[in-house]
């Protein structure tokens, strides 16, 4: 009973957090690991659970969504699917022990990039949008999302900021669509590889979907600084948790 309550609560808050600014896997992954699920399976199962939440969050931001400079929506879709598939395939061949070691570093790097995203954007400002650079960036982040998913939203927001996007609500809407696309293809590969615990995934899907839509509608009314501080705090806390578990 406690495990069920923990997973449902983690999924609901994660769905809202993903819709708001990213970092929902910072909650679902440790919750699943805490209930005894091996790290690779926990990552895959948590990713499956958050897929409907990404879609719900994207719909909640539907009035604001716009692509970053240098990319069209159609190209963004293709890149998201290719990158997500590559990352998911890599996860299937990664041993649990290796994955456990790299998780806290991935979380910490994602959090740092999001925290210092505005400063990096200012440092790189002044150049024209480059489709080539945008393409490489989206492919790399999509592959990361297909492999790990933890901090995916944070990386996408940082990437869109570096590409010249400035409206946080527009970035959030696009982040959720890209996350949904790459997660969908990753889920198909995880399922084929047999690394998804479907009872937990389906149960958490319901909670994540409710959290995703509610979080998106709420986020449109909150100051951006509040969203940013919340994500950074969550990322740092979960990084410390996984470092402590090594």
mmCIF file of C-alpha atoms in Angstrom:
data_model
loop_
_atom_site.group_PDB
_atom_site.id
_atom_site.type_symbol
_atom_site.label_atom_id
_atom_site.label_comp_id
_atom_site.label_asym_id
_atom_site.label_seq_id
_atom_site.Cartn_x
_atom_site.Cartn_y
_atom_site.Cartn_z
ATOM 1 C CA UNK A 1 0.000 0.000 0.000
ATOM 2 C CA UNK A 2 2.827 2.381 0.875
ATOM 3 C CA UNK A 3 4.641 1.574 -2.371
ATOM 4 C CA UNK A 4 1.491 2.273 -4.398
ATOM 5 C CA UNK A 5 0.910 5.605 -2.659
ATOM 6 C CA UNK A 6 4.541 6.578 -3.160
ATOM 7 C CA UNK A 7 4.481 5.780 -6.892
ATOM 8 C CA UNK A 8 1.166 7.569 -7.478
ATOM 9 C CA UNK A 9 2.295 10.678 -5.622
ATOM 10 C CA UNK A 10 5.670 10.735 -7.385
ATOM 11 C CA UNK A 11 3.983 10.340 -10.784
ATOM 12 C CA UNK A 12 1.440 13.098 -10.158
ATOM 13 C CA UNK A 13 4.049 15.609 -8.999
ATOM 14 C CA UNK A 14 6.417 14.508 -11.771
ATOM 15 C CA UNK A 15 3.736 15.077 -14.403
ATOM 16 C CA UNK A 16 3.137 18.585 -13.073
ATOM 17 C CA UNK A 17 6.861 19.289 -12.811
ATOM 18 C CA UNK A 18 7.485 18.136 -16.383
ATOM 19 C CA UNK A 19 4.715 20.382 -17.658
ATOM 20 C CA UNK A 20 6.020 23.332 -15.669
ATOM 21 C CA UNK A 21 9.733 23.212 -16.439
ATOM 22 C CA UNK A 22 11.050 19.652 -16.554
ATOM 23 C CA UNK A 23 12.718 17.292 -14.114
ATOM 24 C CA UNK A 24 9.822 14.917 -13.400
ATOM 25 C CA UNK A 25 12.044 11.848 -13.699
ATOM 26 C CA UNK A 26 13.984 13.225 -10.746
ATOM 27 C CA UNK A 27 10.994 11.909 -8.749
ATOM 28 C CA UNK A 28 9.745 8.809 -10.598
ATOM 29 C CA UNK A 29 13.156 7.158 -10.952
ATOM 30 C CA UNK A 30 14.104 7.291 -7.249
ATOM 31 C CA UNK A 31 10.553 6.315 -6.245
ATOM 32 C CA UNK A 32 10.705 3.170 -8.371
ATOM 33 C CA UNK A 33 14.244 2.343 -7.214
ATOM 34 C CA UNK A 34 13.109 2.808 -3.587
ATOM 35 C CA UNK A 35 10.384 0.192 -4.132
ATOM 36 C CA UNK A 36 12.992 -2.340 -5.278
ATOM 37 C CA UNK A 37 12.998 -1.917 -9.059
ATOM 38 C CA UNK A 38 16.458 -2.268 -10.747
ATOM 39 C CA UNK A 39 17.774 1.073 -12.118
ATOM 40 C CA UNK A 40 17.524 0.343 -15.858
ATOM 41 C CA UNK A 41 14.014 -1.096 -15.510
ATOM 42 C CA UNK A 42 13.040 1.789 -13.215
ATOM 43 C CA UNK A 43 14.219 4.318 -15.791
ATOM 44 C CA UNK A 44 12.293 2.610 -18.597
ATOM 45 C CA UNK A 45 9.140 2.154 -16.501
ATOM 46 C CA UNK A 46 9.187 5.741 -15.278
ATOM 47 C CA UNK A 47 9.627 6.976 -18.825
ATOM 48 C CA UNK A 48 6.576 4.998 -19.965
ATOM 49 C CA UNK A 49 4.552 6.382 -17.058
ATOM 50 C CA UNK A 50 5.340 9.991 -17.942
ATOM 51 C CA UNK A 51 4.442 9.766 -21.643
ATOM 52 C CA UNK A 52 0.745 10.752 -21.259
ATOM 53 C CA UNK A 53 1.796 13.559 -18.936
ATOM 54 C CA UNK A 54 3.995 15.030 -21.666
ATOM 55 C CA UNK A 55 1.047 14.983 -24.075
ATOM 56 C CA UNK A 56 -1.282 16.520 -21.500
ATOM 57 C CA UNK A 57 1.271 19.188 -20.675
ATOM 58 C CA UNK A 58 1.774 20.030 -24.344
ATOM 59 C CA UNK A 59 -1.965 20.431 -24.801
ATOM 60 C CA UNK A 60 -2.068 22.697 -21.758
ATOM 61 C CA UNK A 61 0.488 25.006 -23.429
ATOM 62 C CA UNK A 62 -1.136 24.767 -26.882
ATOM 63 C CA UNK A 63 -1.691 28.540 -27.161
ATOM 64 C CA UNK A 64 1.989 29.294 -26.617
ATOM 65 C CA UNK A 65 3.952 26.592 -28.452
ATOM 66 C CA UNK A 66 6.395 27.790 -31.116
ATOM 67 C CA UNK A 67 9.592 26.281 -32.607
ATOM 68 C CA UNK A 68 13.013 27.794 -31.823
ATOM 69 C CA UNK A 69 14.882 29.872 -34.426
ATOM 70 C CA UNK A 70 16.514 27.746 -37.109
ATOM 71 C CA UNK A 71 14.113 24.800 -36.934
ATOM 72 C CA UNK A 72 10.712 23.963 -38.396
ATOM 73 C CA UNK A 73 8.187 21.840 -36.534
ATOM 74 C CA UNK A 74 8.433 19.041 -39.125
ATOM 75 C CA UNK A 75 12.233 18.825 -38.801
ATOM 76 C CA UNK A 76 11.914 18.905 -35.032
ATOM 77 C CA UNK A 77 9.571 15.893 -35.158
ATOM 78 C CA UNK A 78 11.995 13.845 -37.273
ATOM 79 C CA UNK A 79 14.998 14.699 -35.106
ATOM 80 C CA UNK A 80 13.103 13.857 -31.916
ATOM 81 C CA UNK A 81 12.135 10.405 -33.196
ATOM 82 C CA UNK A 82 15.629 9.561 -34.473
ATOM 83 C CA UNK A 83 17.390 10.713 -31.312
ATOM 84 C CA UNK A 84 14.887 9.037 -28.996
ATOM 85 C CA UNK A 85 15.253 5.712 -30.786
ATOM 86 C CA UNK A 86 19.056 5.836 -30.614
ATOM 87 C CA UNK A 87 19.080 6.604 -26.895
ATOM 88 C CA UNK A 88 16.560 3.882 -26.055
ATOM 89 C CA UNK A 89 18.563 1.286 -27.957
ATOM 90 C CA UNK A 90 21.671 2.281 -25.985
ATOM 91 C CA UNK A 91 19.829 1.881 -22.666
ATOM 92 C CA UNK A 92 18.923 -1.708 -23.501
ATOM 93 C CA UNK A 93 22.610 -2.681 -23.672
ATOM 94 C CA UNK A 94 23.698 -0.743 -20.554
ATOM 95 C CA UNK A 95 24.312 -2.871 -17.392
ATOM 96 C CA UNK A 96 22.491 -1.813 -14.204
ATOM 97 C CA UNK A 97 25.756 -1.186 -12.356
ATOM 98 C CA UNK A 98 27.012 1.174 -15.063
ATOM 99 C CA UNK A 99 23.721 3.016 -15.251
ATOM 100 C CA UNK A 100 23.627 3.459 -11.475
ATOM 101 C CA UNK A 101 27.081 5.090 -11.559
ATOM 102 C CA UNK A 102 26.287 7.607 -14.296
ATOM 103 C CA UNK A 103 22.809 8.656 -13.090
ATOM 104 C CA UNK A 104 23.864 11.262 -10.477
ATOM 105 C CA UNK A 105 26.345 12.850 -12.880
ATOM 106 C CA UNK A 106 23.688 13.105 -15.573
ATOM 107 C CA UNK A 107 21.271 14.685 -13.112
ATOM 108 C CA UNK A 108 23.863 17.147 -11.866
ATOM 109 C CA UNK A 109 24.945 18.154 -15.374
ATOM 110 C CA UNK A 110 21.351 18.674 -16.485
ATOM 111 C CA UNK A 111 20.598 20.814 -13.437
ATOM 112 C CA UNK A 112 23.711 22.954 -13.903
ATOM 113 C CA UNK A 113 22.965 23.533 -17.568
ATOM 114 C CA UNK A 114 19.433 24.651 -16.781
ATOM 115 C CA UNK A 115 20.558 26.867 -13.896
ATOM 116 C CA UNK A 116 23.139 28.695 -16.013
ATOM 117 C CA UNK A 117 21.162 28.591 -19.259
ATOM 118 C CA UNK A 118 20.408 32.345 -19.324
ATOM 119 C CA UNK A 119 24.080 33.238 -18.813
ATOM 120 C CA UNK A 120 25.160 30.806 -21.531
ATOM 121 C CA UNK A 121 22.573 32.244 -23.887
ATOM 122 C CA UNK A 122 23.893 35.764 -23.322
ATOM 123 C CA UNK A 123 27.468 34.602 -23.883
ATOM 124 C CA UNK A 124 26.512 32.964 -27.176
ATOM 125 C CA UNK A 125 24.141 35.682 -28.321
ATOM 126 C CA UNK A 126 24.767 37.695 -31.458
ATOM 127 C CA UNK A 127 24.998 35.004 -34.109
ATOM 128 C CA UNK A 128 22.315 34.088 -36.601
ATOM 129 C CA UNK A 129 20.231 30.969 -35.933
ATOM 130 C CA UNK A 130 21.992 27.949 -37.418
ATOM 131 C CA UNK A 131 19.928 25.003 -38.630
ATOM 132 C CA UNK A 132 23.012 22.770 -38.518
ATOM 133 C CA UNK A 133 23.792 23.597 -34.881
ATOM 134 C CA UNK A 134 20.134 23.331 -33.910
ATOM 135 C CA UNK A 135 19.905 19.933 -35.620
ATOM 136 C CA UNK A 136 22.932 18.556 -33.774
ATOM 137 C CA UNK A 137 21.669 19.959 -30.474
ATOM 138 C CA UNK A 138 18.191 18.457 -30.789
ATOM 139 C CA UNK A 139 19.562 15.072 -31.888
ATOM 140 C CA UNK A 140 21.940 14.972 -28.918
ATOM 141 C CA UNK A 141 19.315 15.944 -26.347
ATOM 142 C CA UNK A 142 16.731 13.578 -27.875
ATOM 143 C CA UNK A 143 19.226 10.707 -27.650
ATOM 144 C CA UNK A 144 19.868 11.644 -24.015
ATOM 145 C CA UNK A 145 16.110 11.600 -23.407
ATOM 146 C CA UNK A 146 15.695 8.198 -24.996
ATOM 147 C CA UNK A 147 18.547 6.867 -22.865
ATOM 148 C CA UNK A 148 17.887 8.454 -19.482
ATOM 149 C CA UNK A 149 14.931 10.896 -19.542
ATOM 150 C CA UNK A 150 15.914 12.291 -16.141
ATOM 151 C CA UNK A 151 16.341 16.037 -16.559
ATOM 152 C CA UNK A 152 15.215 15.856 -20.196
ATOM 153 C CA UNK A 153 12.934 18.860 -19.862
ATOM 154 C CA UNK A 154 15.720 20.837 -18.222
ATOM 155 C CA UNK A 155 18.081 20.098 -21.111
ATOM 156 C CA UNK A 156 15.434 20.934 -23.713
ATOM 157 C CA UNK A 157 14.677 24.274 -22.071
ATOM 158 C CA UNK A 158 18.381 25.067 -21.914
ATOM 159 C CA UNK A 159 18.814 24.078 -25.575
ATOM 160 C CA UNK A 160 15.879 26.172 -26.770
ATOM 161 C CA UNK A 161 17.233 29.101 -24.787
ATOM 162 C CA UNK A 162 20.647 28.734 -26.396
ATOM 163 C CA UNK A 163 18.964 28.641 -29.811
ATOM 164 C CA UNK A 164 17.430 32.043 -29.124
ATOM 165 C CA UNK A 165 13.986 31.309 -27.721
ATOM 166 C CA UNK A 166 13.027 33.622 -24.856
ATOM 167 C CA UNK A 167 9.333 32.991 -24.037
ATOM 168 C CA UNK A 168 9.326 30.375 -21.262
ATOM 169 C CA UNK A 169 5.739 29.306 -21.917
ATOM 170 C CA UNK A 170 6.492 28.771 -25.625
ATOM 171 C CA UNK A 171 9.604 26.810 -24.640
ATOM 172 C CA UNK A 172 7.584 24.709 -22.201
ATOM 173 C CA UNK A 173 4.967 23.824 -24.798
ATOM 174 C CA UNK A 174 7.601 22.804 -27.323
ATOM 175 C CA UNK A 175 9.535 20.907 -24.656
ATOM 176 C CA UNK A 176 6.490 18.805 -23.896
ATOM 177 C CA UNK A 177 5.816 18.002 -27.566
ATOM 178 C CA UNK A 178 9.429 16.998 -28.189
ATOM 179 C CA UNK A 179 9.460 14.956 -24.980
ATOM 180 C CA UNK A 180 6.268 13.165 -26.019
ATOM 181 C CA UNK A 181 7.639 12.313 -29.456
ATOM 182 C CA UNK A 182 11.009 10.962 -28.384
ATOM 183 C CA UNK A 183 9.471 9.187 -25.394
ATOM 184 C CA UNK A 184 6.886 7.469 -27.615
ATOM 185 C CA UNK A 185 9.542 5.902 -29.828
ATOM 186 C CA UNK A 186 11.675 5.059 -26.782
ATOM 187 C CA UNK A 187 8.713 3.343 -25.100
ATOM 188 C CA UNK A 188 8.211 1.125 -28.152
ATOM 189 C CA UNK A 189 11.865 0.068 -27.978
ATOM 190 C CA UNK A 190 11.764 -0.471 -24.192
ATOM 191 C CA UNK A 191 8.661 -2.645 -24.605
ATOM 192 C CA UNK A 192 10.324 -4.719 -27.310
ATOM 193 C CA UNK A 193 13.345 -5.155 -25.035
ATOM 194 C CA UNK A 194 11.186 -6.347 -22.119
ATOM 195 C CA UNK A 195 12.406 -3.745 -19.599
ATOM 196 C CA UNK A 196 9.032 -2.224 -18.636
ATOM 197 C CA UNK A 197 7.035 -3.174 -15.527
ATOM 198 C CA UNK A 198 3.573 -2.579 -16.970
ATOM 199 C CA UNK A 199 1.468 -2.698 -13.760
ATOM 200 C CA UNK A 200 3.508 0.112 -12.208
ATOM 201 C CA UNK A 201 3.752 2.010 -15.492
ATOM 202 C CA UNK A 202 0.019 1.982 -16.196
ATOM 203 C CA UNK A 203 -0.854 2.981 -12.649
ATOM 204 C CA UNK A 204 1.599 5.887 -12.719
ATOM 205 C CA UNK A 205 0.382 6.994 -16.162
ATOM 206 C CA UNK A 206 -2.979 8.041 -14.750
ATOM 207 C CA UNK A 207 -1.432 10.154 -12.014
ATOM 208 C CA UNK A 208 1.170 11.701 -14.338
ATOM 209 C CA UNK A 209 -1.493 12.707 -16.879
ATOM 210 C CA UNK A 210 -3.546 14.512 -14.262
ATOM 211 C CA UNK A 211 -0.463 16.245 -12.941
ATOM 212 C CA UNK A 212 0.734 17.167 -16.438
ATOM 213 C CA UNK A 213 -2.400 19.031 -17.494
ATOM 214 C CA UNK A 214 -2.917 20.722 -14.139
ATOM 215 C CA UNK A 215 0.726 21.762 -13.939
ATOM 216 C CA UNK A 216 0.684 23.283 -17.420
ATOM 217 C CA UNK A 217 -2.366 25.421 -16.716
ATOM 218 C CA UNK A 218 -0.926 26.556 -13.380
ATOM 219 C CA UNK A 219 2.522 27.312 -14.818
ATOM 220 C CA UNK A 220 1.095 29.859 -17.256
ATOM 221 C CA UNK A 221 0.199 32.009 -14.231
ATOM 222 C CA UNK A 222 3.471 31.714 -12.293
ATOM 223 C CA UNK A 223 6.544 33.984 -12.554
ATOM 224 C CA UNK A 224 9.350 32.316 -14.572
ATOM 225 C CA UNK A 225 11.834 32.811 -11.727
ATOM 226 C CA UNK A 226 9.680 30.648 -9.447
ATOM 227 C CA UNK A 227 9.628 27.845 -12.011
ATOM 228 C CA UNK A 228 13.370 28.013 -12.555
ATOM 229 C CA UNK A 229 14.245 27.953 -8.856
ATOM 230 C CA UNK A 230 11.917 25.010 -8.259
ATOM 231 C CA UNK A 231 13.506 22.909 -10.986
ATOM 232 C CA UNK A 232 17.066 23.699 -9.888
ATOM 233 C CA UNK A 233 16.251 22.807 -6.276
ATOM 234 C CA UNK A 234 14.669 19.501 -7.337
ATOM 235 C CA UNK A 235 17.600 18.606 -9.575
ATOM 236 C CA UNK A 236 20.183 19.281 -6.876
ATOM 237 C CA UNK A 237 18.241 17.313 -4.265
ATOM 238 C CA UNK A 238 17.849 14.241 -6.488
ATOM 239 C CA UNK A 239 21.515 14.404 -7.537
ATOM 240 C CA UNK A 240 22.546 14.253 -3.892
ATOM 241 C CA UNK A 241 20.189 11.337 -3.254
ATOM 242 C CA UNK A 242 21.739 9.265 -6.027
ATOM 243 C CA UNK A 243 25.319 10.183 -5.055
ATOM 244 C CA UNK A 244 24.506 9.041 -1.511
ATOM 245 C CA UNK A 245 23.175 5.696 -2.791
ATOM 246 C CA UNK A 246 26.397 4.835 -4.659
#
